[in-house]
Coordinates of C-alpha atoms in Angstrom, one line a residue:
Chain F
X1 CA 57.2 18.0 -24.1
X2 CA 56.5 21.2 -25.7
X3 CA 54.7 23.8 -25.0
X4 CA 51.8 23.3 -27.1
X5 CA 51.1 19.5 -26.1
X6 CA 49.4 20.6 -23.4
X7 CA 47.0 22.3 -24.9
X8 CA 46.4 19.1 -27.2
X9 CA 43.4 16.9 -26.1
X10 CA 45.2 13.1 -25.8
X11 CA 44.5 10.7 -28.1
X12 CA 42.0 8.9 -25.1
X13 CA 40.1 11.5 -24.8
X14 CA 39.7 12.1 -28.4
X15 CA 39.0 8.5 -28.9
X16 CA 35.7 9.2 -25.8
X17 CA 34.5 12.1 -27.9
X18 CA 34.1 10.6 -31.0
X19 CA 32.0 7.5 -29.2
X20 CA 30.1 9.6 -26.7
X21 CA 28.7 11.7 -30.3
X22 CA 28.0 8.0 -32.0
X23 CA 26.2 7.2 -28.9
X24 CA 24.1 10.3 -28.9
X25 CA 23.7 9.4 -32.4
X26 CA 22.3 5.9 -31.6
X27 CA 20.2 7.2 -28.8
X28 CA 18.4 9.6 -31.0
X29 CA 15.3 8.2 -32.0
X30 CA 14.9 7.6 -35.9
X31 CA 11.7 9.2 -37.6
X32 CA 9.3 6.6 -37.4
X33 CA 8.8 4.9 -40.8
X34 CA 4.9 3.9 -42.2
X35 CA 3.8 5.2 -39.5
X36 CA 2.4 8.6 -38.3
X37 CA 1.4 10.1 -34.6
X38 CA -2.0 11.4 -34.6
X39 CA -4.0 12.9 -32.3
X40 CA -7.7 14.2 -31.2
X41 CA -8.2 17.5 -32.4
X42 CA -8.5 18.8 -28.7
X43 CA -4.8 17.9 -27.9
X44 CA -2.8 21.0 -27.4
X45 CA 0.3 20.3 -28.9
X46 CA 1.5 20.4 -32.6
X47 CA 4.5 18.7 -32.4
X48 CA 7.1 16.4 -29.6
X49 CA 10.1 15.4 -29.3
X50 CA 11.2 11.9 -29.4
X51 CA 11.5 11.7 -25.7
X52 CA 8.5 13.2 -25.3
X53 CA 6.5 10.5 -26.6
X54 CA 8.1 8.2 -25.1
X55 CA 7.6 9.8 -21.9
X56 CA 3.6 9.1 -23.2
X57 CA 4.1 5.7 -24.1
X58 CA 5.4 4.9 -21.2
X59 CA 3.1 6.9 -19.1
X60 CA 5.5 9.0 -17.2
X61 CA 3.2 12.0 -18.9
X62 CA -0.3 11.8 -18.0
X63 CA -2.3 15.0 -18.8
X64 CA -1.9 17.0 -22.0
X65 CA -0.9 21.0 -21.4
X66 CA -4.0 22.2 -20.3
X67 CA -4.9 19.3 -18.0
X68 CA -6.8 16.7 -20.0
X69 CA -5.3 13.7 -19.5
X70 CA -3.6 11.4 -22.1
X71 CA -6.1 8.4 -23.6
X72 CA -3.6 6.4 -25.7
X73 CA -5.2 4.3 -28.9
X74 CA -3.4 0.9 -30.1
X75 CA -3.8 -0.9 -33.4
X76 CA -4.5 -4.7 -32.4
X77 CA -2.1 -6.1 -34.9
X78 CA 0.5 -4.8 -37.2
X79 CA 1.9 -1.8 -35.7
X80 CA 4.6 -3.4 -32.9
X81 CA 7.4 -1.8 -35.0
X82 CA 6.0 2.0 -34.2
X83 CA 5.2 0.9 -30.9
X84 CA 8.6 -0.2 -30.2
X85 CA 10.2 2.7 -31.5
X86 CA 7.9 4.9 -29.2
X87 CA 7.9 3.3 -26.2
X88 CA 11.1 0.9 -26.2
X89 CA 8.9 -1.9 -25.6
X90 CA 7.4 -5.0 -28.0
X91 CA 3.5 -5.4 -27.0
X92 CA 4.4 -8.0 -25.0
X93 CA 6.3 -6.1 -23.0
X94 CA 4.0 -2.9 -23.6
X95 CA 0.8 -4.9 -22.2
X96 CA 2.8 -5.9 -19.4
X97 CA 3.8 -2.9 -18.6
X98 CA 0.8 -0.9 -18.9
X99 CA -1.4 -3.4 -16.8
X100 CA 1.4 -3.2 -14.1
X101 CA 0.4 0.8 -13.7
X102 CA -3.5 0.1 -14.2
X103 CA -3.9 -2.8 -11.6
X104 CA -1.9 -0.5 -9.1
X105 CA -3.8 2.4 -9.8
X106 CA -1.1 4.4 -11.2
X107 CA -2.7 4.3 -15.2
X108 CA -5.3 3.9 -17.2
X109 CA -5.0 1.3 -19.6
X110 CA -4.3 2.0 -23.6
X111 CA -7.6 1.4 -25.9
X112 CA -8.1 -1.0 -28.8
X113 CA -8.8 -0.5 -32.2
X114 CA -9.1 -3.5 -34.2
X115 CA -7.3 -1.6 -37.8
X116 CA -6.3 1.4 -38.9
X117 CA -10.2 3.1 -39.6
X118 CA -11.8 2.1 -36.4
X119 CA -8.4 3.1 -35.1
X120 CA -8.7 6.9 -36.3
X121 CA -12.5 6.7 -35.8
X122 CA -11.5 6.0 -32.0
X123 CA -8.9 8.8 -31.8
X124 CA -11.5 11.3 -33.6
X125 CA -13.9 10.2 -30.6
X126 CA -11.9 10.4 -27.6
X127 CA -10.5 13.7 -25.6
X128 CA -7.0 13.4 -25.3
X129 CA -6.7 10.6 -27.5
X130 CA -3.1 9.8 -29.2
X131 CA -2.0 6.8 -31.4
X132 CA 0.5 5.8 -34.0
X133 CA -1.2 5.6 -37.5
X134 CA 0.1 4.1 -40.9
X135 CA 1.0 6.8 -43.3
X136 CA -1.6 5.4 -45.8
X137 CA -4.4 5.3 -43.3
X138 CA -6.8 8.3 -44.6
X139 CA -6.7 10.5 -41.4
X140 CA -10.1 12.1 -41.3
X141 CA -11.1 14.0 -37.9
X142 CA -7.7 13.8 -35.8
X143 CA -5.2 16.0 -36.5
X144 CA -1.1 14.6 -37.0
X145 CA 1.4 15.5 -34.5
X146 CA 5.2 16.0 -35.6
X147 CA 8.0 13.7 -34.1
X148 CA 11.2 16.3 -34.0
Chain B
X1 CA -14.7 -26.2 2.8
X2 CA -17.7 -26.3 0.3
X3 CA -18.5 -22.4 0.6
X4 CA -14.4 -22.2 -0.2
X5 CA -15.0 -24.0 -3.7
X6 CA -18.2 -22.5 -4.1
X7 CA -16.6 -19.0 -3.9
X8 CA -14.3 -20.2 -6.1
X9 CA -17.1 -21.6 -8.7
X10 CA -18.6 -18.0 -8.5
X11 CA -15.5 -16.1 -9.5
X12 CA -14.8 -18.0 -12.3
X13 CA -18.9 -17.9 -13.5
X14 CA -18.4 -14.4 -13.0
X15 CA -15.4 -13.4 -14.7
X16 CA -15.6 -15.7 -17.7
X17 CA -19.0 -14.3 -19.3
X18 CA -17.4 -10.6 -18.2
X19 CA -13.9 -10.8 -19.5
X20 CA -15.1 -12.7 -23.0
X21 CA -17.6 -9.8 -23.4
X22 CA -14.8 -6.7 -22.7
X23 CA -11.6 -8.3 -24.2
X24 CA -12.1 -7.3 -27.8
X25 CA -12.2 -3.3 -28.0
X26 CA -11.3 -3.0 -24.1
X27 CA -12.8 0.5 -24.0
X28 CA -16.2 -2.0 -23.6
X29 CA -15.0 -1.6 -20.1
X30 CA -15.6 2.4 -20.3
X31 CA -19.0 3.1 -18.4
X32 CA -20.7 6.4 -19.0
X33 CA -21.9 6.2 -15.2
X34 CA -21.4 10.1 -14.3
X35 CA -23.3 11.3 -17.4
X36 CA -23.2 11.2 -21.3
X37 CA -21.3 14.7 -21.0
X38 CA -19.1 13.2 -17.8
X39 CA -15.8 11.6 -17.9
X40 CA -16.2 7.5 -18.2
X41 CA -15.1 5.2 -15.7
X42 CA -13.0 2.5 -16.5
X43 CA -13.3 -0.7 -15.3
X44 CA -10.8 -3.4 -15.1
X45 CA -10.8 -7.1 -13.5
X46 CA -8.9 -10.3 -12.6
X47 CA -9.2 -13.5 -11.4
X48 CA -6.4 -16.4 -10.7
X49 CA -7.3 -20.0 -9.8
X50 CA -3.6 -22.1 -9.2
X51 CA -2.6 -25.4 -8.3
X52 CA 0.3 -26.2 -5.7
X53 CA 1.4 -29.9 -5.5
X54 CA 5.3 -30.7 -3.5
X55 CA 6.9 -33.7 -2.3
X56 CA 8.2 -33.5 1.2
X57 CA 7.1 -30.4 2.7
X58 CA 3.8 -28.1 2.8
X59 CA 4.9 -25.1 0.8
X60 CA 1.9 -22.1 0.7
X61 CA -1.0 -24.6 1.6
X62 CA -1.2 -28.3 2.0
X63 CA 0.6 -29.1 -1.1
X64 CA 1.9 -32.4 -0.2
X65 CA -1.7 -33.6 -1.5
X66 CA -2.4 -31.0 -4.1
X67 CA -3.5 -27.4 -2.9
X68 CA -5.8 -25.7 -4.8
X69 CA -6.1 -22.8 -2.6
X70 CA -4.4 -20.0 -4.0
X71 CA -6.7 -18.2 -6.0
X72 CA -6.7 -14.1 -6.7
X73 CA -9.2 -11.7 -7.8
X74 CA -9.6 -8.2 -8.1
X75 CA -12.4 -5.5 -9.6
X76 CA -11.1 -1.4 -10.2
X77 CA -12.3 1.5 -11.3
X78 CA -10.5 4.7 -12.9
X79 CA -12.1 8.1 -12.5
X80 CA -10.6 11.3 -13.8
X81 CA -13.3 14.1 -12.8
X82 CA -11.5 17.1 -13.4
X83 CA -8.2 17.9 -15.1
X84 CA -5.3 16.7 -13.9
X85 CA -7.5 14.4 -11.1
X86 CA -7.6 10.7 -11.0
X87 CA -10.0 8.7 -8.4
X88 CA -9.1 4.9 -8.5
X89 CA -10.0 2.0 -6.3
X90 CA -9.7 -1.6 -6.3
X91 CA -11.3 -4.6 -4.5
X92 CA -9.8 -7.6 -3.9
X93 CA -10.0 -10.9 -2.2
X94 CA -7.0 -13.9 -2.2
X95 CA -6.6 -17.2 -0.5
X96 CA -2.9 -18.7 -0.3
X97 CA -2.4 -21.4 2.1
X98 CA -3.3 -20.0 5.1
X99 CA -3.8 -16.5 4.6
X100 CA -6.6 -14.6 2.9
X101 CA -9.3 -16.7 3.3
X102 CA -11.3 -14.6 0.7
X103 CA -11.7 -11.5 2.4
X104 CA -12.6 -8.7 0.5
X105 CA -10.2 -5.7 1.0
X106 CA -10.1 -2.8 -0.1
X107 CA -6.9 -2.9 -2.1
X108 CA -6.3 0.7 -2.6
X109 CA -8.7 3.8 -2.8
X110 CA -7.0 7.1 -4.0
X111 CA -7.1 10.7 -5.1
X112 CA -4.5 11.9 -7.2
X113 CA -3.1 15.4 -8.5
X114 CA -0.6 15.5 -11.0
X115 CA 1.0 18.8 -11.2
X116 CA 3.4 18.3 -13.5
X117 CA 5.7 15.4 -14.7
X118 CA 8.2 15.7 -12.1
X119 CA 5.1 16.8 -9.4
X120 CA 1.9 14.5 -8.2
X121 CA -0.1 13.9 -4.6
X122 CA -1.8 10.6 -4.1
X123 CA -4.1 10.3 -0.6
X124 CA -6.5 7.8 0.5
X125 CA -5.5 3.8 0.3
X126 CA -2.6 3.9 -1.7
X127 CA -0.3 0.7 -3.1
X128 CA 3.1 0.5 -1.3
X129 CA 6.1 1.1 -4.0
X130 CA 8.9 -1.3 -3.2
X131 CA 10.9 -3.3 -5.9
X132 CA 9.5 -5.2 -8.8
X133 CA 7.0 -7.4 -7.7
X134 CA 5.4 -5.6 -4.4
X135 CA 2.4 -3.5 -6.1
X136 CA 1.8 -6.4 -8.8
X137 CA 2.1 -9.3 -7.2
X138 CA -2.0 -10.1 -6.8
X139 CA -1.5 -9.3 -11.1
X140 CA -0.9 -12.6 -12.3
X141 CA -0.8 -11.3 -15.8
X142 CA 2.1 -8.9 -14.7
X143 CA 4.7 -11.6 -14.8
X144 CA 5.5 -15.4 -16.3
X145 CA 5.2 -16.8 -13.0
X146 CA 2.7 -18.9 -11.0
X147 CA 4.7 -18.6 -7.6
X148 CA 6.9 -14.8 -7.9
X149 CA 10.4 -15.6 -6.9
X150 CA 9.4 -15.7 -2.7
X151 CA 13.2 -15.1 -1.6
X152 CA 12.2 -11.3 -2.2
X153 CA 8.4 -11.1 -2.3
X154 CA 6.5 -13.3 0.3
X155 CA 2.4 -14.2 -1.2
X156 CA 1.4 -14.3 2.4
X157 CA 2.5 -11.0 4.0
X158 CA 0.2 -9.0 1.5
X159 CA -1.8 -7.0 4.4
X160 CA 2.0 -5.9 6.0
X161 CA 3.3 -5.4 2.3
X162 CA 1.0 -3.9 0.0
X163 CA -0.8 -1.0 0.8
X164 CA -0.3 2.3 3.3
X165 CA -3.8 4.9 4.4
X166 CA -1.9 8.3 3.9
X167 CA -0.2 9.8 1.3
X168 CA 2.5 10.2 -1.2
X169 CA 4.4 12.2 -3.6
X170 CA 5.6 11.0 -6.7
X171 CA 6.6 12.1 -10.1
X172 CA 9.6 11.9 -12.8
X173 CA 12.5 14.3 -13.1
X174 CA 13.5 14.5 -16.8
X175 CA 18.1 14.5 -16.6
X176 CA 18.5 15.0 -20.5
X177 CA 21.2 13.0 -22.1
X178 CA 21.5 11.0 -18.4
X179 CA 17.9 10.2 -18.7
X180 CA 15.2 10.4 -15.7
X181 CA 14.6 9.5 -12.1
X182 CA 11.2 8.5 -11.2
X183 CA 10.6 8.5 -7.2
X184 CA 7.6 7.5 -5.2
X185 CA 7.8 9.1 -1.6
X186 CA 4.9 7.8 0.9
X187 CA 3.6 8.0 4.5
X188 CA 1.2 6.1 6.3
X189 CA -0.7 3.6 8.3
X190 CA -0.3 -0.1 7.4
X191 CA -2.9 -2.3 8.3
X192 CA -1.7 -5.6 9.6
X193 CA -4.1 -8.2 10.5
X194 CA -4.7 -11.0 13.1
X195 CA -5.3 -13.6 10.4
X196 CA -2.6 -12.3 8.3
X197 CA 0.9 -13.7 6.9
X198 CA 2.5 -11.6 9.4
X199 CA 0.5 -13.0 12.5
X200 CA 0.3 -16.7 10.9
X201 CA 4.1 -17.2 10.5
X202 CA 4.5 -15.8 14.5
X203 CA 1.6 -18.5 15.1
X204 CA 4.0 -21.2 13.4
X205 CA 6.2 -20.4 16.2
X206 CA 6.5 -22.1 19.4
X207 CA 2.8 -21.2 21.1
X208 CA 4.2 -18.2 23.4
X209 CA 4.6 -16.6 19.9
X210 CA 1.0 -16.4 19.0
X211 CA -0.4 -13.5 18.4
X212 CA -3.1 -12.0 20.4
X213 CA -2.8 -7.9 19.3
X214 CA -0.9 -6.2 17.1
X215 CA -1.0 -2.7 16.1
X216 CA -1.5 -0.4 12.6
X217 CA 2.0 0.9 12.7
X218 CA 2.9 4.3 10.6
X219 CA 5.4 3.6 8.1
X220 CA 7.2 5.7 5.6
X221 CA 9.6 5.3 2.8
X222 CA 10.4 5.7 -1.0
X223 CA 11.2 4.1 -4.3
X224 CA 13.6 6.1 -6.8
X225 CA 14.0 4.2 -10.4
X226 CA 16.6 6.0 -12.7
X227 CA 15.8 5.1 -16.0
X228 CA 18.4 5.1 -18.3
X229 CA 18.7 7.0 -21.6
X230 CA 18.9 3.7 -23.6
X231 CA 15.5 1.7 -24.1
X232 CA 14.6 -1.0 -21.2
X233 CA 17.1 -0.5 -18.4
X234 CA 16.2 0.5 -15.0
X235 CA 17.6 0.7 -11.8
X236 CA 16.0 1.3 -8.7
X237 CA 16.4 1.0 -4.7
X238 CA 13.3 1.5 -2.3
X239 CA 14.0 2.2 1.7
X240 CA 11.2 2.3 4.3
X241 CA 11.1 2.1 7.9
X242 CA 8.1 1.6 10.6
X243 CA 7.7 3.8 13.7
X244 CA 7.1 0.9 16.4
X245 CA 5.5 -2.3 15.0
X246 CA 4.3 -3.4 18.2
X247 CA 2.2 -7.0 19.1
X248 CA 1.6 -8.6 22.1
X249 CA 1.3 -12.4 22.6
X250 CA -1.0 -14.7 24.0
X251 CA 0.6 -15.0 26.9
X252 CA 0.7 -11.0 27.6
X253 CA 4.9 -10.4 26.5
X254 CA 4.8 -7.2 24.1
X255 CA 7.5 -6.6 21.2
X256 CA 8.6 -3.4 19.9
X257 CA 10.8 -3.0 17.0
X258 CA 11.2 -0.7 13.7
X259 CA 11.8 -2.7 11.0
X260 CA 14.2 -1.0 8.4
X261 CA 14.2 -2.2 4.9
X262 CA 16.3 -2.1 1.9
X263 CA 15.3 -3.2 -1.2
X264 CA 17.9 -3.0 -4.4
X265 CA 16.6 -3.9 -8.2
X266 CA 17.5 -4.0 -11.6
X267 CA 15.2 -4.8 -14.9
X268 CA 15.9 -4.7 -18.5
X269 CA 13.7 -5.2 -21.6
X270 CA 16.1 -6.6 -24.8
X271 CA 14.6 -7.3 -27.6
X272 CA 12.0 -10.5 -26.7
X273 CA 14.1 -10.8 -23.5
X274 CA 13.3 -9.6 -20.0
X275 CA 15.6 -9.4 -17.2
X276 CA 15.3 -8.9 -13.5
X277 CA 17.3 -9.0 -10.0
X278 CA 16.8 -7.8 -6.9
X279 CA 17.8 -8.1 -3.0
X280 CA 16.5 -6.6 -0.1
X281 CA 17.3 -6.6 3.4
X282 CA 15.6 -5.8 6.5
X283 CA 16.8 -5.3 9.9
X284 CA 14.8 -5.1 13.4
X285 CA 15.5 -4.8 17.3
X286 CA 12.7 -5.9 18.8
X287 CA 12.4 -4.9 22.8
X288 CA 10.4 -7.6 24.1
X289 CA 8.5 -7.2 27.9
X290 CA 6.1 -8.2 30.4
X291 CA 4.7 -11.5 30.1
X292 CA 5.7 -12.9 33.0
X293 CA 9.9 -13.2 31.5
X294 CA 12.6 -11.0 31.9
X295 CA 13.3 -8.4 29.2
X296 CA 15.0 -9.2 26.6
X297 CA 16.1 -8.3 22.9
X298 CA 16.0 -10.1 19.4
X299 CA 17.6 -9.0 16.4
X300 CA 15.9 -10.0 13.2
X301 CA 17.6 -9.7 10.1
X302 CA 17.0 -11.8 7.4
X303 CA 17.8 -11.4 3.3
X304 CA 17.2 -12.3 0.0
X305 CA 17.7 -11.9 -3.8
X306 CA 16.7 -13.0 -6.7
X307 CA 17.6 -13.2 -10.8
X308 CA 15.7 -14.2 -13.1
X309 CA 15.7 -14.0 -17.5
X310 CA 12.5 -14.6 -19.5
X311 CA 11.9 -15.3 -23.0
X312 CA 8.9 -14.7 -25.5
X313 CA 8.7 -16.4 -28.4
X314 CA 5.0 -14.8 -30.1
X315 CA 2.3 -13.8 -28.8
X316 CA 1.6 -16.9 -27.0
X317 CA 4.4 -18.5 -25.8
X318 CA 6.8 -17.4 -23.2
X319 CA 9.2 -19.0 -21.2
X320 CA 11.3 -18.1 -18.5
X321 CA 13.7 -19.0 -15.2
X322 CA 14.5 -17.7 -11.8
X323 CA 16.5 -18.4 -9.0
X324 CA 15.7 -16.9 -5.5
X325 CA 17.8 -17.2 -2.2
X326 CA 16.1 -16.3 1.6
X327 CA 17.9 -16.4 4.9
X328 CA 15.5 -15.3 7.6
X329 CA 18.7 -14.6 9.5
X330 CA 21.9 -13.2 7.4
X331 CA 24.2 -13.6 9.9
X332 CA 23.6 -17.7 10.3
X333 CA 22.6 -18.6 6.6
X334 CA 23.6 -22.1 7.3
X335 CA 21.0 -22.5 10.2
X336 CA 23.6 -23.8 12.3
X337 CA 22.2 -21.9 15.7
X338 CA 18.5 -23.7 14.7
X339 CA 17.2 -27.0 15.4
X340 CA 16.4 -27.8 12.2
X341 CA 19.6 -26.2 10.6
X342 CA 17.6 -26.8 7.1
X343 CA 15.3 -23.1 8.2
X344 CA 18.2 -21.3 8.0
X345 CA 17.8 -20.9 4.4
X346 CA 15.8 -21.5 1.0
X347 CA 17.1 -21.9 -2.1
X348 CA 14.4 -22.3 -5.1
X349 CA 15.4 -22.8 -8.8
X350 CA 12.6 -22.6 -11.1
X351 CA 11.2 -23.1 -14.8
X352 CA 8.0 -21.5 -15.9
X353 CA 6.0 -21.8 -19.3
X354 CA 3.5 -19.2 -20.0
X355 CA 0.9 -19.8 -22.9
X356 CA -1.5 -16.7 -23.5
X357 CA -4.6 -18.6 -25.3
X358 CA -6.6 -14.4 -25.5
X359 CA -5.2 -11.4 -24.5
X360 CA -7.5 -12.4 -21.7
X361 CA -7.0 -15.6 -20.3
X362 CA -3.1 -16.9 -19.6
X363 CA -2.1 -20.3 -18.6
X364 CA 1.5 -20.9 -16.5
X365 CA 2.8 -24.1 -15.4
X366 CA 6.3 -23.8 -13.7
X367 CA 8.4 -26.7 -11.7
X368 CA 10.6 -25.9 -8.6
X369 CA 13.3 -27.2 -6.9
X370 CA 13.9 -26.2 -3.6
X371 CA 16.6 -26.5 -1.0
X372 CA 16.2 -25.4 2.1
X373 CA 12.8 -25.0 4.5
X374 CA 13.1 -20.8 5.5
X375 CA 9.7 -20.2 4.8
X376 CA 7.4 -22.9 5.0
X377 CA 5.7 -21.2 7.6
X378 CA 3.6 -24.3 8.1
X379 CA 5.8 -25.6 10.5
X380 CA 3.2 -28.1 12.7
X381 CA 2.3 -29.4 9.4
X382 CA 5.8 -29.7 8.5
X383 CA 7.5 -31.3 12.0
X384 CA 10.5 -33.3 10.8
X385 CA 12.6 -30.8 8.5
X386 CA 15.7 -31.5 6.7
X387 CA 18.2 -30.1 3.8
X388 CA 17.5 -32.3 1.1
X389 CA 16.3 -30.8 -1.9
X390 CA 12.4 -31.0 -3.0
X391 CA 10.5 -30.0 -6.0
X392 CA 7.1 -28.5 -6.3
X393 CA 5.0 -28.3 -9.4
X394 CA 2.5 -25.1 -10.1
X395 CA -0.1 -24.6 -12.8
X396 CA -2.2 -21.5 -12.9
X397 CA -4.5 -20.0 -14.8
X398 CA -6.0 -16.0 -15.1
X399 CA -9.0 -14.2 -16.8
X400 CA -8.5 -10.7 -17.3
X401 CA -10.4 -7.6 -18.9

């Protein structure tokens, strides 16, 4: 073997590299399509990260900087796509999940809007409010938060 | 009897008419009690009415004819006062074979802080963290199940399992690319009772068993869940251990023992699939004196596990199956040392059908076969016990707002 082999990574580990950045790649979550994160206009932050809102969705973060805490606002029907892609979860599973930490005292359950205007409306009304929009909803009073 | 189904009668009444109203927008359930300017209080309720029918044996009531008593509800209330502080408290009464009887208890009663994500403090009457099912299983909506797989979560030991007075810290720990830890650390008082599953199965026992006293015993322990980077897996393994459990019989003979449990679990969401497993072990020496007998020592140390995969279909249809193992002592699962060899073990395979007619209101129906006779309890209603198999049929249904 000559010298410079050793300083060559082996074909394995090559082989690791190139799936462990595919992997990264998969586990990055996609921009979320139709759909936009809104918020009250009293929410602190401007944008989040991916994880981040996911940390909301699945109510590992309570309170917004600042202490308030976090109210979030579902669509009754058609948004399970976004909701997925935010909280890794269908609204089965979501609903589950969410009155597992309520009827333990470790949450407060999500609200319900029954379509996208009542849904904004809601999120206008409510301190700490947070929801997933669609894109063509006209988003008067709340204030649109950017998924990095 | 009739003050039983009456109490019953009144749940329902009461829960229909409230659950109907709320289960539209559910922030109808937000009360402005502390003010128009003050934070709402959230309200949220339950009730369960089941239906237990077996051949063979009496199984969680007398179900040989048809048991209608297992029934769960629950009323709670969500506070947060000041930034970053929660106030929650739930009320709740059951009645499963034997146990519960419809007393109202005070299920938990807390104060929380949250710090940060990765830094809370609960006090008060707090829920006991410990595998899947322990802090949900009065929430009939939280699962497909009528009867939760009993090899790892026992419906009859709720005022031992559920809830410690002291405190806890909790909070999750963000890893980055390995993804986050979330850990529940608590110490406390629990709070069993005379009339409870824990006193009731010793009173199954031979008569010198009863008991007469038992005390509130301090108990501490954690749960850690790592939740992995990729959507819907979880691991997670809970330990606690009581300082001296301690009861005396009717007959005056005192046992002291520190139960120390293990509890290992696993859950993953994929797709409209759900997937669970979990076994737990507990082991205590329990110094026995006075009474009249010599000293002596007992070693109990029993186990169990279950698995189980569910399916949805829509939004009202699931279905799902589980299978769930318990040897009240690991170390003889064929129950060769007892007399009836057959409570050395049970073995329960089961079907369930969920069918969610509102978001509200959820109807089960689940069929079970069972090997075995570990936990009938029951055991004077039960006298000749044996290995063959048996089945046992549950419907339930659950309002919710």
């Amino acid at each position: 073997m000559s010298p410079t082999h050793k300083f060559m990574k082996p074909i394995s580990l090559q082989i690791a590299l190139v799936c462990a950045a595919l992997l990264a790649g998969a586990l990055r979550a996609a921009p979320m399509e139709g759909f936009v994160v809104i918020a009250n206009k009293d929410v602190p932050a401007a944008s989040l990260s991916a994880a981040a809102l996911k940390d909301i969705y699945t109510g590992k973060t309570a309170y917004w900087e600042g202490g308030q805490s976090v109210a979030i606002v579902l669509m009754a029907d058609g948004n399970d796509a976004a909701l997925k892609e935010a909280s890794g979860m269908d609204a089965s599973q979501f609903r589950t999940f969410w009155q597992r930490l309520v009827f333990s005292g470790r949450g407060q359950l999500p609200k319900k809007a029954e379509d996208a205007a009542s849904l904004v409306a809601l999120v206008a009304a409510t301190r700490g409010a947070i929801a997933l929009a669609p894109a063509e909803a006209a988003l008067d009073g709340v204030k649109t938060i950017e998924i990095k | 009897m009739k003050n039983k189904l009456n109490m019953r009668w009144t749940l329902v009444l009461l829960l229909t008419p409230l659950a109907a109203i709320t289960a539209g927008p559910l922030e109808a359930a937000d009360l402005n009690l502390l003010g128009s300017n003050g934070p709402p209080v959230d309200f949220h309720g339950f009730a369960s009415q089941g239906f237990l029918a077996s051949t063979s044996y009496n199984y969680l009531g007398d179900t040989t004819r048809g048991s209608f008593k297992f029934t769960e509800a629950g009323l709670n209330a969500t506070v947060d006062p000041l930034p970053r502080t929660r106030i929650s408290a739930q009320a709740f009464t059951f009645d499963v074979g034997q146990a519960g009887d419809y007393d109202v208890v005070l299920d938990y009663a807390q104060v929380q802080y949250t710090f940060t994500e990765w830094l809370g403090i609960r006090a008060g009457r707090i829920r006991r963290p410990e595998g899947i099912f322990n802090e949900v299983q009065d929430l009939d909506m939280a699962y497909p199940w009528v009867v939760v797989p009993q090899g790892v979560c026992n419906s009859r030991w709720r005022d031992m399992y559920l809830s410690v007075d002291g405190g806890e810290l909790f909070g999750t720990i963000p890893m980055k690319t390995a993804g986050s830890l979330s850990y529940e650390l608590y110490y406390g008082f629990q709070r069993p009772q005379l009339d409870g599953g824990f006193a009731i199965q010793k009173e199954n026992l031979p008569p010198d068993l009863k008991v007469a006293w038992i005390n509130s015993p301090l108990l501490g322990g954690g749960q850690l869940w790592w939740n992995a980077p990729w959507n819907g897996l979880r691991a997670g393994v809970a330990l606690n251990v009581d300082q001296d459990l301690t009861f005396v019989n009717v007959e005056g003979r005192r046992s002291d023992g520190s139960p120390f449990t293990q509890r290992y679990s696993l859950e993953y969401f994929w797709k409209s699939w759900t997937f669970q497993a979990e076994y737990f072990t507990s082991r205590v020496l329990y110094q026995n004196t006075g009474g009249g007998a010599p000293d002596s020592v007992k070693l109990i140390d029993p186990d169990g596990w279950f698995a189980s995969a569910t399916y949805r279909f829509n939004k009202w249809f699931e279905t799902g199956a589980y299978y769930t193992e318990y040897y009240p002592d690991k170390h003889d699962r064929n129950g060769a040392a007892l007399a009836a060899h057959s409570d050395g073990y049970q073995k329960d395979a089961a079907l369930a059908l969920e069918f969610d007619a509102a978001s509200w209101w959820t109807f089960k129906i689940e069929g079970h076969h069972i090997n075995g006779t570990g936990q009938l309890f029951d055991n004077t209603d039960n006298p000749a016990r044996g290995g063959n198999g048996w089945w046992m049929l549950g419907v339930k249904t659950t309002l919710s707002f």
